[in-house]
Structure formats: structure tokens, C-alpha cells
Coordinates of C-alpha atoms and ligand atoms in Angstrom, one line a residue:
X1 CA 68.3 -38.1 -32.1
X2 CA 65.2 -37.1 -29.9
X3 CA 62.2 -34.9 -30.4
X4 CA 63.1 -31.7 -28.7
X5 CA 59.4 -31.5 -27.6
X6 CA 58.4 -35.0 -26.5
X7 CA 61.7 -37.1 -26.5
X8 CA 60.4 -39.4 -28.8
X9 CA 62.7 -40.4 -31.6
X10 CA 62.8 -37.6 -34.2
X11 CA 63.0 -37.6 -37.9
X12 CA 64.1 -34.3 -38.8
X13 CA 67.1 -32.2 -37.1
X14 CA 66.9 -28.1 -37.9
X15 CA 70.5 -26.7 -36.9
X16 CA 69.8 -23.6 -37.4
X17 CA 67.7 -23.8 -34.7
X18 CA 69.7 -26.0 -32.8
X19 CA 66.5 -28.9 -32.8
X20 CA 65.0 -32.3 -33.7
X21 CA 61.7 -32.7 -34.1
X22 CA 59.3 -36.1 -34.5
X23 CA 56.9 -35.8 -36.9
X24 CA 54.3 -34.3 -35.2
X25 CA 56.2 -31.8 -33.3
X26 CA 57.8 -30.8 -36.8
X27 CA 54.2 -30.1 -39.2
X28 CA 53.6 -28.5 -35.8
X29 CA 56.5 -26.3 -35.5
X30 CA 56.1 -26.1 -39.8
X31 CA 52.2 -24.3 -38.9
X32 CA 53.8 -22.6 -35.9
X33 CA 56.1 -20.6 -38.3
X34 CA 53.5 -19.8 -40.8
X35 CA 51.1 -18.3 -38.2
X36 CA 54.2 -16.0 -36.8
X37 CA 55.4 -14.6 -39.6
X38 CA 51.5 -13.8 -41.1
X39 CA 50.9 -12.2 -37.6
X40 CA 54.5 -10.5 -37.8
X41 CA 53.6 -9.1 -40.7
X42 CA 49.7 -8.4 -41.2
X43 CA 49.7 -10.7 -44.2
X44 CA 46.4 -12.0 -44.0
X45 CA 43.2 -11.1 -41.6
X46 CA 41.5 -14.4 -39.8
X47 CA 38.3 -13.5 -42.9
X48 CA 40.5 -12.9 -45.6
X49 CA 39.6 -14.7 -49.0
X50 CA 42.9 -15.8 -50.5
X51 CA 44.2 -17.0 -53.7
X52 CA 47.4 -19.3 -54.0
X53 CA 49.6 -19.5 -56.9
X54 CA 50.3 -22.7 -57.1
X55 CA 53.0 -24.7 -59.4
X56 CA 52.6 -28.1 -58.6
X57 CA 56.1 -28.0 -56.9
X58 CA 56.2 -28.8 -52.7
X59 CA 56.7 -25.0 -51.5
X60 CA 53.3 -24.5 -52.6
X61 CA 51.2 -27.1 -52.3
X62 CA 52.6 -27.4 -48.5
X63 CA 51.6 -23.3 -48.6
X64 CA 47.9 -24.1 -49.7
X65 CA 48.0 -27.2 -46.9
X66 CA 49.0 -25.1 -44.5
X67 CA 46.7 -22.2 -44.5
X68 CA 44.2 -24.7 -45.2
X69 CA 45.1 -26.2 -41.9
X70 CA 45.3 -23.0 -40.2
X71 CA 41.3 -22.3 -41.4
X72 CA 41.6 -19.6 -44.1
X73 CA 39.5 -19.9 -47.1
X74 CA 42.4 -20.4 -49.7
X75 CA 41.5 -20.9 -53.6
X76 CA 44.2 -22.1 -55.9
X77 CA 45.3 -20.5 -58.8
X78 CA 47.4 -22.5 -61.6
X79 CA 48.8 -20.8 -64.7
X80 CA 49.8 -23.2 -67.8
X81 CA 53.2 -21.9 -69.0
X82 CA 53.2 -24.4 -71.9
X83 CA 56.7 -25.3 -70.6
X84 CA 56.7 -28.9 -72.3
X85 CA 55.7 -32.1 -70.6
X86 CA 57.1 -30.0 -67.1
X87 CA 53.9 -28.2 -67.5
X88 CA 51.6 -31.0 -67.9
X89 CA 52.9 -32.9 -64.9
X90 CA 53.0 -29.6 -62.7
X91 CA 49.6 -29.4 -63.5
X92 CA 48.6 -32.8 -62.9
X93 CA 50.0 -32.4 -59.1
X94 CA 48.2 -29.2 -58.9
X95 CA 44.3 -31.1 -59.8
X96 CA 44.9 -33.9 -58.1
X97 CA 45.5 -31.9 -55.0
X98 CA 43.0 -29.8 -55.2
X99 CA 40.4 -33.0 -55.9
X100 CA 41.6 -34.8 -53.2
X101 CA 40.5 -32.2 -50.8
X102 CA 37.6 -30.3 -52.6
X103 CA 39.6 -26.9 -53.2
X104 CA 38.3 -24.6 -55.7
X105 CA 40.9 -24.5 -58.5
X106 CA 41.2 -21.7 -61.2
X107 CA 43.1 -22.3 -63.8
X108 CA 44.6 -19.6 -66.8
X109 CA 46.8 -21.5 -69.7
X110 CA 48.6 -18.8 -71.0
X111 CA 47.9 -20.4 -74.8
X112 CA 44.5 -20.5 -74.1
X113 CA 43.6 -17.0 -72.7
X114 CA 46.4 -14.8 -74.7
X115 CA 48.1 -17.1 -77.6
X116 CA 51.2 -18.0 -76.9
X117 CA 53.8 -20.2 -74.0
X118 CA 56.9 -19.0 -71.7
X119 CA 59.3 -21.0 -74.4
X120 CA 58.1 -19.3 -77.7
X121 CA 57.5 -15.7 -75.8
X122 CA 61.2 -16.3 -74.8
X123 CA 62.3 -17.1 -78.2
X124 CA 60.0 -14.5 -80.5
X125 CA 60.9 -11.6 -78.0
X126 CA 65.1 -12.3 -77.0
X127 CA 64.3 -12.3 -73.3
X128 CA 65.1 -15.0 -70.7
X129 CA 62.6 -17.3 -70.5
X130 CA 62.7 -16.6 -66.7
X131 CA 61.8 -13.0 -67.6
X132 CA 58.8 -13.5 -69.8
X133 CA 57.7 -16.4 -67.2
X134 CA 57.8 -13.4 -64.8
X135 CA 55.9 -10.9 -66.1
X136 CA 53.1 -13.3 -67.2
X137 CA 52.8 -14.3 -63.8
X138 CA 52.7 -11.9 -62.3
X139 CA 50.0 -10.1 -64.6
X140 CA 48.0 -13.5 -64.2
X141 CA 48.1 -13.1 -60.8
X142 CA 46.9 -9.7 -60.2
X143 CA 43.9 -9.8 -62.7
X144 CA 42.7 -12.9 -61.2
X145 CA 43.2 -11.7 -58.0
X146 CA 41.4 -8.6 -58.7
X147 CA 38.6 -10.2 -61.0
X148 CA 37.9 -13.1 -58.3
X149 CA 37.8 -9.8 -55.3
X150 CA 40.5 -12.0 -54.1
X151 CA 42.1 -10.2 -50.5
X152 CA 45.4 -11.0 -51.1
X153 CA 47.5 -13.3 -53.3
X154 CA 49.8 -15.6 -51.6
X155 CA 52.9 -17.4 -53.8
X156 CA 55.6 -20.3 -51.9
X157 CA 58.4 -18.2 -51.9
X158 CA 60.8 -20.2 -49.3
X159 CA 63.4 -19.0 -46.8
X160 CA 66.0 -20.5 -49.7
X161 CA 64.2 -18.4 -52.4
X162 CA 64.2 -15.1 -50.4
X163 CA 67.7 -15.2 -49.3
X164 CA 68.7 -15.6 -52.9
X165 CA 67.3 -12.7 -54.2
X166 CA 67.9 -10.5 -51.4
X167 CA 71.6 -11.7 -52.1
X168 CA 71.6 -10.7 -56.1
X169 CA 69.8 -7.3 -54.9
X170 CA 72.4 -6.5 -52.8
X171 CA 75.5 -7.0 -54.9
X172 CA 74.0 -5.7 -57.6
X173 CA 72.5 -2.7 -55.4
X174 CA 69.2 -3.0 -57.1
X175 CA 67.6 -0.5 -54.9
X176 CA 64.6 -0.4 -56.3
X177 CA 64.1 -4.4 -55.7
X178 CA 65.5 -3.9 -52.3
X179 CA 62.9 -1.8 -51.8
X180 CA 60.1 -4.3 -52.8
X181 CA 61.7 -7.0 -50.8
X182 CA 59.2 -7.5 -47.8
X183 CA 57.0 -10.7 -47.1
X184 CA 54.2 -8.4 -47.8
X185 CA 53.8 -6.1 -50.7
X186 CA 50.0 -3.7 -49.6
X187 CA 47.4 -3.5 -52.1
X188 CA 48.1 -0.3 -54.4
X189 CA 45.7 0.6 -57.1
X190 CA 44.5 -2.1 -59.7
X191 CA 47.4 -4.7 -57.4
X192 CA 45.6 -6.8 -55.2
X193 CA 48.3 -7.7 -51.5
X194 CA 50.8 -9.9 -52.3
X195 CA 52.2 -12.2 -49.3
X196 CA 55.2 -14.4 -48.9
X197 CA 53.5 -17.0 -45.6
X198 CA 56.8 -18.9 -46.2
X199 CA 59.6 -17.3 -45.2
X200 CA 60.3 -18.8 -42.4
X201 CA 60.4 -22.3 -43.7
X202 CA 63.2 -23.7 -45.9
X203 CA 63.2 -25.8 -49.1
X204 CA 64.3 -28.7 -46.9
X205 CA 61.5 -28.4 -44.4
X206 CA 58.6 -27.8 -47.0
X207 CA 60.1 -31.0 -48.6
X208 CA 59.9 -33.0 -45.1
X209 CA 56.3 -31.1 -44.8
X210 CA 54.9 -32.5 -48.0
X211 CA 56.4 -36.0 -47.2
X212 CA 54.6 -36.3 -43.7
X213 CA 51.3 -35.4 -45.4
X214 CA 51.5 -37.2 -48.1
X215 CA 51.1 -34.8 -50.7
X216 CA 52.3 -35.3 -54.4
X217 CA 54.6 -32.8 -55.8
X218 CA 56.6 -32.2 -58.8
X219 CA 60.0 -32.6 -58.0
X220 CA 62.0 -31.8 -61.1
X221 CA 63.2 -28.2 -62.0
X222 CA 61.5 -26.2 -64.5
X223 CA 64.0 -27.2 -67.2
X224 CA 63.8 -23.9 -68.3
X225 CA 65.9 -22.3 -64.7
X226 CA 69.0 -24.3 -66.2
X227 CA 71.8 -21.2 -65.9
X228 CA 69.3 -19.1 -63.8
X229 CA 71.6 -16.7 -61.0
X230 CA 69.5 -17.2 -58.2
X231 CA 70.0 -21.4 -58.1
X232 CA 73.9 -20.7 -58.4
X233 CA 73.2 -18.2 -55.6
X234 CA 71.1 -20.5 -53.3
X235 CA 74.3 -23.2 -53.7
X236 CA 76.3 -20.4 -52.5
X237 CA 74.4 -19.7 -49.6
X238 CA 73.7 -23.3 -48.6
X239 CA 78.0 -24.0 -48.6
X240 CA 77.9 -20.6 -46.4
X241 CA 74.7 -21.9 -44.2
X242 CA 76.4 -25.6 -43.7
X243 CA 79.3 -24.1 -42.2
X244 CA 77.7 -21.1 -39.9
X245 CA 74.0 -22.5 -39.7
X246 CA 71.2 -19.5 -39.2
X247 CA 73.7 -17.0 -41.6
X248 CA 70.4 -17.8 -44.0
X249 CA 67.9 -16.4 -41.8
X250 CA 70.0 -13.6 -40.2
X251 CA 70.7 -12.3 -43.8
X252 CA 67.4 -12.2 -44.7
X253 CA 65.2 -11.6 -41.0
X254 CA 68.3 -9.1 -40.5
X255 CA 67.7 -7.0 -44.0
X256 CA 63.7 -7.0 -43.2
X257 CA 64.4 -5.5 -39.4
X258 CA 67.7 -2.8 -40.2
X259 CA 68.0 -2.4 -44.0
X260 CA 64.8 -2.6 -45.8
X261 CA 63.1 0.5 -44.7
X262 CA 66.0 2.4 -45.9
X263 CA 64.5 1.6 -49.3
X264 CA 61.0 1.9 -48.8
X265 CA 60.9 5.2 -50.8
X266 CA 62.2 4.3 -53.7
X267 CA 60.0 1.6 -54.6
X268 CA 56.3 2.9 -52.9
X269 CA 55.1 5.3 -55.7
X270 CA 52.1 3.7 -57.6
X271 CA 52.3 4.3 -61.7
X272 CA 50.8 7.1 -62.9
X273 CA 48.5 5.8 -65.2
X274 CA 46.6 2.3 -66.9
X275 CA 47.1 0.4 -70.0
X276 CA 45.9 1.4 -72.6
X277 CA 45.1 -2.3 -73.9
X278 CA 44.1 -4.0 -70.7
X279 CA 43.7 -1.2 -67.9
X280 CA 46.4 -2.4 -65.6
X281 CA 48.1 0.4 -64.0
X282 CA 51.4 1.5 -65.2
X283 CA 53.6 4.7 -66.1
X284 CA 53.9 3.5 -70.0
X285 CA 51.4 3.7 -72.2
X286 CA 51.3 0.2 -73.0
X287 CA 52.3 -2.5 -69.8
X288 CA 55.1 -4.8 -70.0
X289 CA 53.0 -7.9 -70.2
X290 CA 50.9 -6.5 -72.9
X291 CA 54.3 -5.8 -74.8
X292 CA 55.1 -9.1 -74.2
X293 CA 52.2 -10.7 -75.3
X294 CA 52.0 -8.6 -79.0
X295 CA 56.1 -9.6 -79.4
X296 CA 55.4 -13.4 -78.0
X297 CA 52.5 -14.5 -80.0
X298 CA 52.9 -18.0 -81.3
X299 CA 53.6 -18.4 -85.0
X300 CA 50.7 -19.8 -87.3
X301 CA 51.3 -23.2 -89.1
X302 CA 51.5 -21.4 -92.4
X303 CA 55.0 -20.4 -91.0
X304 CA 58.0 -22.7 -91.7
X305 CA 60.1 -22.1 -88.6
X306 CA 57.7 -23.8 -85.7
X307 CA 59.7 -23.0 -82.8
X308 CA 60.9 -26.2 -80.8
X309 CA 59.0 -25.9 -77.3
X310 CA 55.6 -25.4 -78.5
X311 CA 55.7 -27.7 -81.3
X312 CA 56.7 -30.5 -78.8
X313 CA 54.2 -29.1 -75.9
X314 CA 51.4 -29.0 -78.4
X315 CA 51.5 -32.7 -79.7
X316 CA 53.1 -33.7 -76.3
X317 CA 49.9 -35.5 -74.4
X318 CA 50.3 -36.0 -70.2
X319 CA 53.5 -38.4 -69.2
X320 CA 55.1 -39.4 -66.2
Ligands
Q46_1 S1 58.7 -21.5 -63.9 FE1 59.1 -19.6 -65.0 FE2 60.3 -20.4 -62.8 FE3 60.6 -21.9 -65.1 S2 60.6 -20.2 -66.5 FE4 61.8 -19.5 -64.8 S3 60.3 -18.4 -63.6 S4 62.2 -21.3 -63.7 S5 59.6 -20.2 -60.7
ZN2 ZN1 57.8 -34.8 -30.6
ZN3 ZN1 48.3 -4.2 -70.5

């Protein structure tokens, strides 16, 4: 197996693209698709400030390597989800990264700033911990985003992650998601841009990225996706990718270029109106993550019935 570049032997073969690449020819080809799909899409200007949400897992940590490499300011942005000793190796990965290279790293523990963690807000409110994990994030995201006069917020969504949802959109016709569904989301009042830089890139390639630079990543699952759709989903697509490789990437490239715009109207209205508790904008009186936060609270030792993940996350000191 060569390099399809140089000829030298290769460590890596990409079938959907019908290629082997040595290891320098690959993080090149890994930086090449990052840089076409930000110019593609406008995701990010050459003196953008940026802020990465970063997990401690490889998609992104190789995202904030990458745009690193490629000369943006990039800031990283953690958010503690109290998700047992998961969260305290996550965040482990996530300091020492940022250490190693000097990157500025802001971090927002959920407990901390707003009294409670993804496992009891799951429990105390009857959603899927998934859910409630969501909608913190996301609020995290966008007030630090807005509060740091951040340019855009970038997350490691993956070629794998984005086929997967575009596949439980669409046979669920969620046209309102399908509408949302583009590498790039613009800034709308009170939301700061919101960019996918890895779209081009699989799980499997950030993976091999993270190996050849020797960066530390968390590799377990949040033990909280156990059931999630979207991971029965992406085994679906990966038994329908191993027998017709590129069906991935024309699903997906293929909705962005014929199908999304269809959509666009449905989902490009901004709300109405702002929080009443926090300001964010939405059409309710009250936002969603402030309704989660006064159903999600964590119960107060005077109550009897500690609820299993946060007892164990709170006495729980850093393992692994
Ligand atoms: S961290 Fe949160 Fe994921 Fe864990 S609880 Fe679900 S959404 S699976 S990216
Ligand atoms: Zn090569
Ligand atoms: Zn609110």
C-alpha cells in the first residue's frame, strides 16, 4: 500500500476516495479538507476570533489542532456535565491539551454556574439525558460565545455525526431540523455563528489525525448515549458505507447541494422575543434551558432520595 502522493509506504487507505496516504500526505490532506469546506462555506474569515467546544473526545481536540495549524485564533471552551468520572477524564484531556500548547481555555461546570448536572436534570425533569445535555450546551455555548464577543462558535461534528442526523431527519421528516442542517448556522440575534469545520472528515480519520499528532483523547462513550438513535444510525450507515464506499458523503454533500434549501424557510425566522429570566431570545416567555434549569436543580442533603449520578460524581475524585 503506497502513498498516493509520494509512493512512500502509507499508513492509512480512504476508499471512499479511492486513496492511501503516508502520514504526512494524510494530516495534509486532513488540513486540506478543513480549509475547503470553511472556504465552501464562509464559516470563518482569515481574522475571526473563535471559540471551540471542546469534549475531550478526538473530533474536537483534532478540530482545535487543526484551525490552530491553519493560523486562526481559536479559544476553547469546556462545559462540566457532571456526567460521573466520564466528565472528569474528559476534562482532564481537555487541560492538558490546552497546557501543552498555551491555549486559552474557559471553562463553565454546569453545577458550578447553575446548580445542578446532565444525570440529575435528566432524572428530576423525565427527559433523555441526551436532551437536557443538549439544551445546556447549547445555551453555554451561545452566552459564552456572545459574552467573550466570540465571531463564531465551532463544535467537532464529524462526517459520521452529520450523516446520522441528516438520516433520522429525514425518515422522520423533521422539516424544521432539515432546515437547520447546514455546516453553518449565521449569527441571528443574541446567537453568535455556529460552524461544523469537520464535515468533511470522518470519525476514522480524526482518530488517525489525533494518533499522528500525538494528542490525548478520551476514547470511551459518554456512558450516558447507551440506547441513543443516532449511534444505532451511524452502524447503519457504516454496514451501507462498507459495501458502496462515498454513499456517506453523497447522502449528506448531496442533501446540502439539492435538498436543503428546500427547507431554508421553515427554520430562518428568529424568535420573537427574550427570556424573561436570562435575556436569551426566544418565542416563550421563559427559554427552554431556563425551564430546564428551575425543573433540574439538584436536591439538597436534607432530602433522602440523593439521586445516583451526582452522589457518585460529587464524592468521585479524578481516575483513570
Ligand atoms: S455528552 Fe451529552 Fe453527548 Fe453524553 S449526554 Fe448525550 S449529548 S451522549 S455528545
Ligand atoms: Zn506521502
Ligand atoms: Zn432563559
Amino acid at each position: 500500500m503506497k502513498c498516493r502522493v509520494c509512493r512512500e509506504p502509507a499508513i492509512i487507505d480512504l476508499r471512499r476516495h479511492n486513496a492511501n496516504f503516508c502520514s504526512d500526505h494524510f494530516l495534509r490532506y486532513c488540513r486540506q479538507q478543513v480549509e475547503r469546506v470553511i472556504g465552501d462555506f464562509a464559516m470563518i474569515a482569515p481574522k475571526d476570533r473563535i471559540l471551540v467546544a471542546v469534549s475531550g473526545g478526538k473530533d474536537s481536540l483534532a478540530l482545535w489542532d487543526l484551525l490552530i495549524h491553519l493560523g486562526y485564533e481559536v479559544d476553547g471552551l469546556y462545559v462540566g456535565l457532571g456526567i460521573d468520572e466520564y466528565s472528569d477524564v474528559s476534562y482532564r484531556y481537555v487541560k492538558g491539551f490546552a497546557h501543552e500548547r498555551s491555549l486559552k481555555l474557559i471553562t463553565v461546570d454546569l453545577r458550578d454556574e447553575y446548580g445542578f448536572d446532565v444525570p440529575t436534570a435528566a432524572t428530576n425533569t423525565g427527559r433523555v439525558p441526551c436532551s437536557a445535555c443538549g439544551i445546556s450546551k447549547r445555551h453555554v455555548f451561545d452566552k459564552a460565545a456572545v459574552d467573550g464577543g466570540y465571531d463564531a462558535v465551532v463544535t467537532g461534528h464529524n462526517l459520521d455525526d452529520e450523516a446520522a442526523v441528516l438520516y433520522g431527519n429525514v425518515i422522520r421528516w423533521k422539516v424544521d431540523f432539515l432546515g437547520r442542517q447546514r455546516p453553518v448556522l449565521e449569527a441571528r440575534a443574541g446567537f453568535p455563528r455556529k460552524a461544523k469545520p469537520l464535515v468533511r472528515l470522518t470519525e476514522r480519520e480524526t482518530a488517525a489525525y489525533c494518533v499522528l499528532r500525538g494528542i490525548d483523547y478520551q476514547v470511551e462513550e459518554c456512558p450516558m448515549a447507551v440506547g441513543n438513535k443516532h449511534l444505532g444510525f451511524k452502524h447503519m450507515l457504516n454496514q451501507l458505507e462498507e459495501q458502496s464506499p462515498g454513499s456517506k458523503s453523497e447522502f449528506y454533500f448531496g442533501f446540502l447541494k439539492r435538498a436543503a434549501y428546500r427547507f431554508d424557510e421553515r427554520s430562518d425566522r428568529d424568535p420573537v422575543g427574550s427570556c424573561a429570566q436570562c435575556g436569551s431570545p426566544t418565542d416563550a416567555e421563559v427559554c427552554a434551558f431556563c425551564r430546564l434549569v428551575s425543573r433540574a436543580i439538584i436536591p439538597t442533603a436534607e432530602d433522602t432520595q440523593p439521586v445516583t449520578f451526582a452522589a457518585r460524581s460529587d464524592s468521585a475524585g479524578p481516575t483513570g
